[in-house]
mmCIF file of C-alpha atoms and ligand atoms in Angstrom:
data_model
loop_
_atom_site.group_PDB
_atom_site.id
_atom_site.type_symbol
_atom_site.label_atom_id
_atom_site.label_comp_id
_atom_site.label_asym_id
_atom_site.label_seq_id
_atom_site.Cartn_x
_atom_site.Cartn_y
_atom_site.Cartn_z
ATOM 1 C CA UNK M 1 -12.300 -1.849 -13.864
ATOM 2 C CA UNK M 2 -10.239 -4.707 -12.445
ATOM 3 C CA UNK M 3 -6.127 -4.021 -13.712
ATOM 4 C CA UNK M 4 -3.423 -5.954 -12.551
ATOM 5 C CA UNK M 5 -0.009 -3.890 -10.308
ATOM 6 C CA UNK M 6 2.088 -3.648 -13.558
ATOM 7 C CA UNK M 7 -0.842 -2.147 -15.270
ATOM 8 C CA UNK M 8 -1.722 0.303 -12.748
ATOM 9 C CA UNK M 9 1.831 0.725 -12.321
ATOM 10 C CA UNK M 10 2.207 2.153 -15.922
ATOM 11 C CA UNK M 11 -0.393 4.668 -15.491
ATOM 12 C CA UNK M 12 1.977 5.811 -12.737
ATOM 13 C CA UNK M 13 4.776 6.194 -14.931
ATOM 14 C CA UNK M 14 3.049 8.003 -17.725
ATOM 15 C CA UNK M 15 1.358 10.833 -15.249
ATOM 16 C CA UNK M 16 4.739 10.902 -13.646
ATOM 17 C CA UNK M 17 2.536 10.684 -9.728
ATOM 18 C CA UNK M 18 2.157 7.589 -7.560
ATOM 19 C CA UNK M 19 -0.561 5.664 -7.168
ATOM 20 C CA UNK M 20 -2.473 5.637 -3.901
ATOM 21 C CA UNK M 21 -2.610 2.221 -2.136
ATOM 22 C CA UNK M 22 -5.180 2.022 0.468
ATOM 23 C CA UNK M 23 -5.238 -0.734 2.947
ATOM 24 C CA UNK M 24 -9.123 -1.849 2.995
ATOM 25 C CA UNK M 25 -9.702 -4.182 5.707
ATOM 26 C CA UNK M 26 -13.362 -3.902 5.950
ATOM 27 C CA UNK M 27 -16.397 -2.609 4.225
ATOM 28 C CA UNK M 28 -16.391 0.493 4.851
ATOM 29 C CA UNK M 29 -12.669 1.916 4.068
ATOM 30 C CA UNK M 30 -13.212 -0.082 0.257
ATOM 31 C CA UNK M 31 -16.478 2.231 -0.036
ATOM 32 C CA UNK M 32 -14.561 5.319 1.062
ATOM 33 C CA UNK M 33 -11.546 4.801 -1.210
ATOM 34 C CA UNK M 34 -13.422 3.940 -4.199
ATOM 35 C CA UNK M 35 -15.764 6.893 -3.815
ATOM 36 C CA UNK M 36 -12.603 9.204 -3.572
ATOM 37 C CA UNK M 37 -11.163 7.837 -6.229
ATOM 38 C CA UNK M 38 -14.230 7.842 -8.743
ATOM 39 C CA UNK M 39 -14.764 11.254 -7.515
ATOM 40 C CA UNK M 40 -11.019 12.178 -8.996
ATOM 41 C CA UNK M 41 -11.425 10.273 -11.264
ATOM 42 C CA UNK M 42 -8.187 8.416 -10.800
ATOM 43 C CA UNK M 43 -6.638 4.786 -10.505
ATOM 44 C CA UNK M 44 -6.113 3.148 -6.883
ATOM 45 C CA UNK M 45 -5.011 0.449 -5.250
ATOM 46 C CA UNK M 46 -7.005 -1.469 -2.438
ATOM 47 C CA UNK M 47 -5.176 -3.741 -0.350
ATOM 48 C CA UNK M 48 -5.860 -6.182 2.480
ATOM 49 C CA UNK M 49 -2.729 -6.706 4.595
ATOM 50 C CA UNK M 50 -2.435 -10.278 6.289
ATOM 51 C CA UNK M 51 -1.962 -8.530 9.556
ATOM 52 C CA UNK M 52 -5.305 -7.530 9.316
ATOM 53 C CA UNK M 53 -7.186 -11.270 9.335
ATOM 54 C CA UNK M 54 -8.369 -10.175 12.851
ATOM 55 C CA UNK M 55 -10.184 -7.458 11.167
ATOM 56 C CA UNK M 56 -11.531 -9.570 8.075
ATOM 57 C CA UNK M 57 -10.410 -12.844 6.967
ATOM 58 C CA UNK M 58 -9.111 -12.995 3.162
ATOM 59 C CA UNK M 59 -12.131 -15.269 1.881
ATOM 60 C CA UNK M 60 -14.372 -12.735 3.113
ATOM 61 C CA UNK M 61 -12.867 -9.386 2.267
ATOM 62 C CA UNK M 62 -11.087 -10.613 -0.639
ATOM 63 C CA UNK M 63 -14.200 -11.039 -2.770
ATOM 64 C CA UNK M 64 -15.227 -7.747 -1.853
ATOM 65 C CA UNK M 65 -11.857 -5.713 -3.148
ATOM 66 C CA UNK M 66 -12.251 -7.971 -6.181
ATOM 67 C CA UNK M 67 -16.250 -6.771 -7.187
ATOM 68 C CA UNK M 68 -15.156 -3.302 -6.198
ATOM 69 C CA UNK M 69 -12.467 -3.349 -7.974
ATOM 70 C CA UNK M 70 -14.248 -4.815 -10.953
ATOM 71 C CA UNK M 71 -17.540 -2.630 -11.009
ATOM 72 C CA UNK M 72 -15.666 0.626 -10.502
ATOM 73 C CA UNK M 73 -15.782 3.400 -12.909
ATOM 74 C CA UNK M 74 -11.572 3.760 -12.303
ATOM 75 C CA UNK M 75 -8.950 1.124 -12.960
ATOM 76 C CA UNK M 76 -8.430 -0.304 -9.643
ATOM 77 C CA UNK M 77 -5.956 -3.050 -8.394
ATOM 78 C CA UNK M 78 -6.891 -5.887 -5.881
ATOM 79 C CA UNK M 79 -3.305 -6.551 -4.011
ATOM 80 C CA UNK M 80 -2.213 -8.118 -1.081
ATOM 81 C CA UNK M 81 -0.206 -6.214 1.383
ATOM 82 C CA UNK M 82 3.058 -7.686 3.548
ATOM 83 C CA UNK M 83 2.311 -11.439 2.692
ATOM 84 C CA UNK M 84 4.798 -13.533 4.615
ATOM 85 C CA UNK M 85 4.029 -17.069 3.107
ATOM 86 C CA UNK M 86 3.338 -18.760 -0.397
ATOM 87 C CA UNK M 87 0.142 -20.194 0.585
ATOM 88 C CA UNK M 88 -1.663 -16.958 1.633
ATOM 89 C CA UNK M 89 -0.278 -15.788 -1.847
ATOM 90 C CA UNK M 90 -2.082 -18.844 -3.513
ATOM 91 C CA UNK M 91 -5.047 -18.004 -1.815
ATOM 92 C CA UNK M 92 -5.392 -14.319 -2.805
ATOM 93 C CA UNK M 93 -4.718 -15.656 -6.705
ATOM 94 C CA UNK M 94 -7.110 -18.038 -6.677
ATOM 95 C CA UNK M 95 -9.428 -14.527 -5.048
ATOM 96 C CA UNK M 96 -8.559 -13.200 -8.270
ATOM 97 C CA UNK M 97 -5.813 -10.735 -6.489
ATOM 98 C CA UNK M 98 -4.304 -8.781 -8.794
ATOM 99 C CA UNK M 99 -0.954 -7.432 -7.166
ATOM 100 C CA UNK M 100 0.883 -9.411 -4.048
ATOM 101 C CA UNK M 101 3.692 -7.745 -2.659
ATOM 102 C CA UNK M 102 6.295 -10.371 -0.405
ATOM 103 C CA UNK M 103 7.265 -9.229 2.591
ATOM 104 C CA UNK M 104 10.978 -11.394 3.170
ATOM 105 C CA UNK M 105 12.428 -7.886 4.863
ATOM 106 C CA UNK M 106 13.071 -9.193 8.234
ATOM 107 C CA UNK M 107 15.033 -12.537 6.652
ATOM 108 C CA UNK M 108 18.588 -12.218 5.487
ATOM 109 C CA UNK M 109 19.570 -11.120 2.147
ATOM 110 C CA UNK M 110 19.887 -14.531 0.656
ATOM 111 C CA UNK M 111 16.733 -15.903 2.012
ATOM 112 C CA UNK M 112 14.344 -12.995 0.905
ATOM 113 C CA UNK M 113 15.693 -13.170 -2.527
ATOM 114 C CA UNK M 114 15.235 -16.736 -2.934
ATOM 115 C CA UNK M 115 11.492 -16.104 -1.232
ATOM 116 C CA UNK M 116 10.947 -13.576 -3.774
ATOM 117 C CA UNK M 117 11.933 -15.911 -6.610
ATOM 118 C CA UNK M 118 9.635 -18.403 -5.435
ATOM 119 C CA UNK M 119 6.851 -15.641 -5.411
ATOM 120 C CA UNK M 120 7.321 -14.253 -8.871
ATOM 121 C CA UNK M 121 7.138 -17.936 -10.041
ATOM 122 C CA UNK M 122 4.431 -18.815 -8.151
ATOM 123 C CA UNK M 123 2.487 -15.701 -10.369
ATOM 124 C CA UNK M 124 3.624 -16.257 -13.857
ATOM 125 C CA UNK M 125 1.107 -16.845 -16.240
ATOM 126 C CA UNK M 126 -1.476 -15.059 -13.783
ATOM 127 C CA UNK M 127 -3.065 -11.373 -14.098
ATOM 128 C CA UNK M 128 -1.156 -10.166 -11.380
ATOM 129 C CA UNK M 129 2.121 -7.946 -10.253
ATOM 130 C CA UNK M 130 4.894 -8.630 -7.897
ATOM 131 C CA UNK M 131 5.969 -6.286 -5.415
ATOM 132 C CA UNK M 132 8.660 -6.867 -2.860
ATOM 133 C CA UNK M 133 10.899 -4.981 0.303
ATOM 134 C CA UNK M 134 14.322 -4.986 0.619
ATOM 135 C CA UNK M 135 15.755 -3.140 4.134
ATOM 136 C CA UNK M 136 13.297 -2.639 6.640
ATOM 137 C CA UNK M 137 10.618 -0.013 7.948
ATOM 138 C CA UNK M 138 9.418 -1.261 11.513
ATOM 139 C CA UNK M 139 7.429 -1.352 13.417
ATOM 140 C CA UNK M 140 5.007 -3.570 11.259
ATOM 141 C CA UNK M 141 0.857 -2.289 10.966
ATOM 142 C CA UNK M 142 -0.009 -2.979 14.511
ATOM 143 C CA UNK M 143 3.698 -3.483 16.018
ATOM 144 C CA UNK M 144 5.497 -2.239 18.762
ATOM 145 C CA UNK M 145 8.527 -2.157 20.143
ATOM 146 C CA UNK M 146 10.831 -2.528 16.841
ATOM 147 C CA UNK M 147 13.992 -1.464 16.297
ATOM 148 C CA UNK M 148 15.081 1.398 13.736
ATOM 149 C CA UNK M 149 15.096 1.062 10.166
ATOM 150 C CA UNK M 150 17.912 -0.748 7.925
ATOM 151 C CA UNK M 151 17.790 1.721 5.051
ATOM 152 C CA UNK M 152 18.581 -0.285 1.533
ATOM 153 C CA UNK M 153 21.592 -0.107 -0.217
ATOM 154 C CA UNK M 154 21.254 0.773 -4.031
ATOM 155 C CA UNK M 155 23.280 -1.901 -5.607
ATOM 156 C CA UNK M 156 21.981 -4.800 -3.169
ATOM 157 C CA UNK M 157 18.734 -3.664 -4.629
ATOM 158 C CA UNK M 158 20.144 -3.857 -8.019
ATOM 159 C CA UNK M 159 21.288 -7.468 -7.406
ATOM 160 C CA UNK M 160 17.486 -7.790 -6.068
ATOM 161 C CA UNK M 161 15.675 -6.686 -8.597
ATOM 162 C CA UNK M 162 17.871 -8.506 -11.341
ATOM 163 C CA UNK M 163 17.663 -11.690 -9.562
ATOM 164 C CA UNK M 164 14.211 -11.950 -8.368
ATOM 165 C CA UNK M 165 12.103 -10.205 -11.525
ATOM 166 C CA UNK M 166 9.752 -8.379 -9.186
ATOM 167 C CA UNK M 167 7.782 -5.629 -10.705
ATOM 168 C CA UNK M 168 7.909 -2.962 -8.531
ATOM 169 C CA UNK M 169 10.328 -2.285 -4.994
ATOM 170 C CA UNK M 170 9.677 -1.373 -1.517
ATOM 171 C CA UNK M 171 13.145 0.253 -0.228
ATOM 172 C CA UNK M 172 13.390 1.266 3.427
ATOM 173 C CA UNK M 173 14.579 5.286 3.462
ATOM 174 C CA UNK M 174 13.074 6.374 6.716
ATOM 175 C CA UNK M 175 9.826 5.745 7.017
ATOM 176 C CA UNK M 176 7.763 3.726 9.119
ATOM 177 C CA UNK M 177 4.559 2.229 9.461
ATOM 178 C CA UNK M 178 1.463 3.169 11.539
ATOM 179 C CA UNK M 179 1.505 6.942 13.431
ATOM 180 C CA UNK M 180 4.485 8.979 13.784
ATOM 181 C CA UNK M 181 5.640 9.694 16.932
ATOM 182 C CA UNK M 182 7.989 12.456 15.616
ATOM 183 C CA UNK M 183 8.407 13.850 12.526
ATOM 184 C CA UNK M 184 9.932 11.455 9.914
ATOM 185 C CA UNK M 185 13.139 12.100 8.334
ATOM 186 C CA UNK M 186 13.126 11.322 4.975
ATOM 187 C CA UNK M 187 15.871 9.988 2.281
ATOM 188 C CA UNK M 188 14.508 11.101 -0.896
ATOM 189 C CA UNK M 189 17.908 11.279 -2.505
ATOM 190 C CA UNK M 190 18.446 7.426 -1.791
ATOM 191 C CA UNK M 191 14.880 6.950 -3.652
ATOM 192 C CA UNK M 192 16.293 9.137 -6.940
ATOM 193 C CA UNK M 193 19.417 6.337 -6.722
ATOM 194 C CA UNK M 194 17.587 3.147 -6.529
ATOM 195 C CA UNK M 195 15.207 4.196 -9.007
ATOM 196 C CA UNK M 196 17.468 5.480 -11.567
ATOM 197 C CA UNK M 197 19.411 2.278 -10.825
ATOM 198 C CA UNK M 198 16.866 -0.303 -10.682
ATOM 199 C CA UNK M 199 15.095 1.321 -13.713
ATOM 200 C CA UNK M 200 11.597 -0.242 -11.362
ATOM 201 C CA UNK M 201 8.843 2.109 -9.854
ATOM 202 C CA UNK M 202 9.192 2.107 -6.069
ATOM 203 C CA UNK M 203 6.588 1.626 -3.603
ATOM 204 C CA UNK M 204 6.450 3.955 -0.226
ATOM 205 C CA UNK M 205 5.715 1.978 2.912
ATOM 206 C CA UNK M 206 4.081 4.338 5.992
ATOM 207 C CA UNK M 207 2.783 6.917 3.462
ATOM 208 C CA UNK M 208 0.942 8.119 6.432
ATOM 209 C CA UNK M 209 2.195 11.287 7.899
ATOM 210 C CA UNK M 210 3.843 12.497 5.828
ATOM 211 C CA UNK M 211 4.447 16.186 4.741
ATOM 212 C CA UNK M 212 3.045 16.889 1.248
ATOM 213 C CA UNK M 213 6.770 18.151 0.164
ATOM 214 C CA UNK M 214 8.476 15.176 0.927
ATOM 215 C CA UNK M 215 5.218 13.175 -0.879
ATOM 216 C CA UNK M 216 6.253 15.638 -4.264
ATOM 217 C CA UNK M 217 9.817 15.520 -3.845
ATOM 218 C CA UNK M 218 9.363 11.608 -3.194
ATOM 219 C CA UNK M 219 7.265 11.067 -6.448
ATOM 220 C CA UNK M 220 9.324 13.495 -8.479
ATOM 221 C CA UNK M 221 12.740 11.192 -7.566
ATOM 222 C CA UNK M 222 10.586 7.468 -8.146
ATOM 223 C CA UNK M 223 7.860 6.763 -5.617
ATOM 224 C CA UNK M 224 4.753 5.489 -8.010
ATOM 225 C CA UNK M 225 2.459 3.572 -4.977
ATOM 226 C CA UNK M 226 2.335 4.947 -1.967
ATOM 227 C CA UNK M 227 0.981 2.970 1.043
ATOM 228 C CA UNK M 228 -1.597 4.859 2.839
ATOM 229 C CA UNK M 229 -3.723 3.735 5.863
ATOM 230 C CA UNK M 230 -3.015 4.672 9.416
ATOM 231 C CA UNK M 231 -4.300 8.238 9.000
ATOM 232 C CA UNK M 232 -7.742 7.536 6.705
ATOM 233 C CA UNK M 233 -8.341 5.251 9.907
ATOM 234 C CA UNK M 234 -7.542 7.636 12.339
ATOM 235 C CA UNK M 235 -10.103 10.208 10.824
ATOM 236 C CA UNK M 236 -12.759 7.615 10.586
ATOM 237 C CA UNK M 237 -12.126 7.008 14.421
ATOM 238 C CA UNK M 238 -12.252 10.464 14.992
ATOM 239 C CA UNK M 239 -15.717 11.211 12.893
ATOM 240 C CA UNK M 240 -17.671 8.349 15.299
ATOM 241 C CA UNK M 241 -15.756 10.069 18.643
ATOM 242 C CA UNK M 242 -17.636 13.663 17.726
ATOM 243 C CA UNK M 243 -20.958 11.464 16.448
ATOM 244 C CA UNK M 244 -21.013 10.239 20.030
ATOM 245 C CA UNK M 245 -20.328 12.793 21.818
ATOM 246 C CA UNK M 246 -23.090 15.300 20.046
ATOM 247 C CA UNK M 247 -25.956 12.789 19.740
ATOM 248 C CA UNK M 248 -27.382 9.551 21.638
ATOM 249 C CA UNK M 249 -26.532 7.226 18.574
ATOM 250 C CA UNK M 250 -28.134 4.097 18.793
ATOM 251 C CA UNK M 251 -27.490 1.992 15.144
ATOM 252 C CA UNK M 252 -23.778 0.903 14.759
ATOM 253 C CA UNK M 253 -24.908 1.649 10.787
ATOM 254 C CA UNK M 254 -24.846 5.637 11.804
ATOM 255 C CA UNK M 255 -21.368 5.335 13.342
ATOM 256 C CA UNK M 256 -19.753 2.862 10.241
ATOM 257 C CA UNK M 257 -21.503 5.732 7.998
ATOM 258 C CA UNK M 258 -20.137 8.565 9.934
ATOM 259 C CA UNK M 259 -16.353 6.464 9.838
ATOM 260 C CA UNK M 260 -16.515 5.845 5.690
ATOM 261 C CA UNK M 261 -17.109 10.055 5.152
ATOM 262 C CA UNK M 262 -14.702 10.997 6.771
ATOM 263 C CA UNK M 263 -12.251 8.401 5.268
ATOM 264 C CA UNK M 264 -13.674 9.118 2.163
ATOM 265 C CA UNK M 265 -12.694 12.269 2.511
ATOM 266 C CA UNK M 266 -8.898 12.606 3.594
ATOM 267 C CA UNK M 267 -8.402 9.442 1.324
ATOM 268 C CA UNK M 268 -9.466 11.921 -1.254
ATOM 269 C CA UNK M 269 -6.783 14.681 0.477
ATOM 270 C CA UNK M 270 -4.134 12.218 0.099
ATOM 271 C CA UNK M 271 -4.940 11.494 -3.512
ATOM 272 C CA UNK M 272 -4.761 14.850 -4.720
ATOM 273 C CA UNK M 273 -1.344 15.153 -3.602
ATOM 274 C CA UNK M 274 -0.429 11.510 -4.968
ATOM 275 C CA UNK M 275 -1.416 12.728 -7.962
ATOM 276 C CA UNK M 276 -0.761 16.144 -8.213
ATOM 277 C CA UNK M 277 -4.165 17.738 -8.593
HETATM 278 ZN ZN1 ZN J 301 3.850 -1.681 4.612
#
């Protein structure tokens, strides 16, 4: 069933866990994350990121999140992940996105916020949720090479949130995107103050990684999406590696099969925790 962010959002709210946002850039990781989550039984979040065009193009994965979103036995939201410009954001409406979340974290202040406005207006009147980032978490999916995080400050995210009308937050408390090189250290507290402060359910960028204390401690003080991806992919990678090496494997079908189980199953790890089950 096809919901829109606020929607999916509330669910959040009332179960008191966060929802799991998986980015889906091809076929296989939307299969794997909707099978999970049917087999829970639970709400999710598929996302194509516009870093990932290289992977799949919007027009063609778009449709896809959309149907599976829309034929699946859960509420599921179809949302756009890090969009940098209006017109990919008109393109993933007129997809039938359901949830776009701006990504004006690398502009000043001023700029972002009046990005963000533009955004949320763009939307109104349309079946669909705003998220946006204030502070920063590099490196971006797929960058290298950034520098260290700019960690938000509660009442500039106050300001934010009043000014813009997003729906739900992405503050920068430590943790970054794609695989950690060390272990990540956390500002839970920080997440307690902007969500008791912004009265908004906050969004965790770099979900992958980790440790399933911080996750409960993190949901427990606000967190209700959690971005998820680098480590669903890296066990999909890994499942084709160990096909390969026991068995001549000549169909690319056996390896995107072997991939999408093994996704399948540590998105379904990461869920239970997301949701406490
Ligand atoms: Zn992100």
């Amino acid at each position: 069933m096809l919901v829109n962010l606020v929607e999916i959002l509330k669910l959040a709210e009332e179960r008191k866990c966060a929802i799991g946002a998986f980015n889906t850039p091809n076929l296989e990781c939307v299969n794997a994350v909707i099978a999970a989550a049917e087999k829970l039984n639970v709400p999710v979040i598929l996302m194509h990121a516009q870093i990932h065009e290289s992977a799949s193009g919007l027009e063609q994965i778009g449709p896809v999140l959309v149907q599976a979103a829309k034929t699946a036995k859960v509420p599921v939201c179809a949302h756009l992940d890090h969009c940098e410009d209006l017109d990919y954001i008109k393109r993933g409406l007129a997809l039938g996105f359901t949830g776009v979340m701006y990504d004006g974290s690398t502009l000043p202040f001023e700029e972002n916020l009046e990005n963000t406005k533009k955004v949320v207006s763009l939307v109104k009147g349309e079946n669909c949720g705003v998220e946006a980032e204030l502070g920063a978490m590099p490196p971006r999916e797929g960058g290298e090479n950034a520098p260290g995080p700019v960690y938000t400050e509660p009442d500039e995210a106050v300001l934010f949130c009043r000014e813009t009308g997003i729906d739900a937050l992405a503050p920068s408390f430590g943790t970054a995107h794609g695989i950690y090189k060390s272990k990540p250290v956390l500002d839970l507290e920080r997440v307690r103050i902007i969500a008791e402060k912004t009265k908004l359910p906050l969004v965790m960028h770099g979900g992958s990684g980790v440790s399933p204390e911080d996750y409960r401690v993190g949901i427990s003080n606000g967190l209700r999406k959690i971005n998820y991806y680098s480590y669903m992919s890296k066990a999909g990678t890994k499942a084709v590696k160990e096909l390969l090496e026991k068995q001549d494997v000549t169909y690319f079908h056996d390896l995107a099969l072997a991939a999408e189980k093994a996704m399948e199953a540590n998105a379904e790890s990461a869920m239970r925790i997301f949701y406490g089950l």
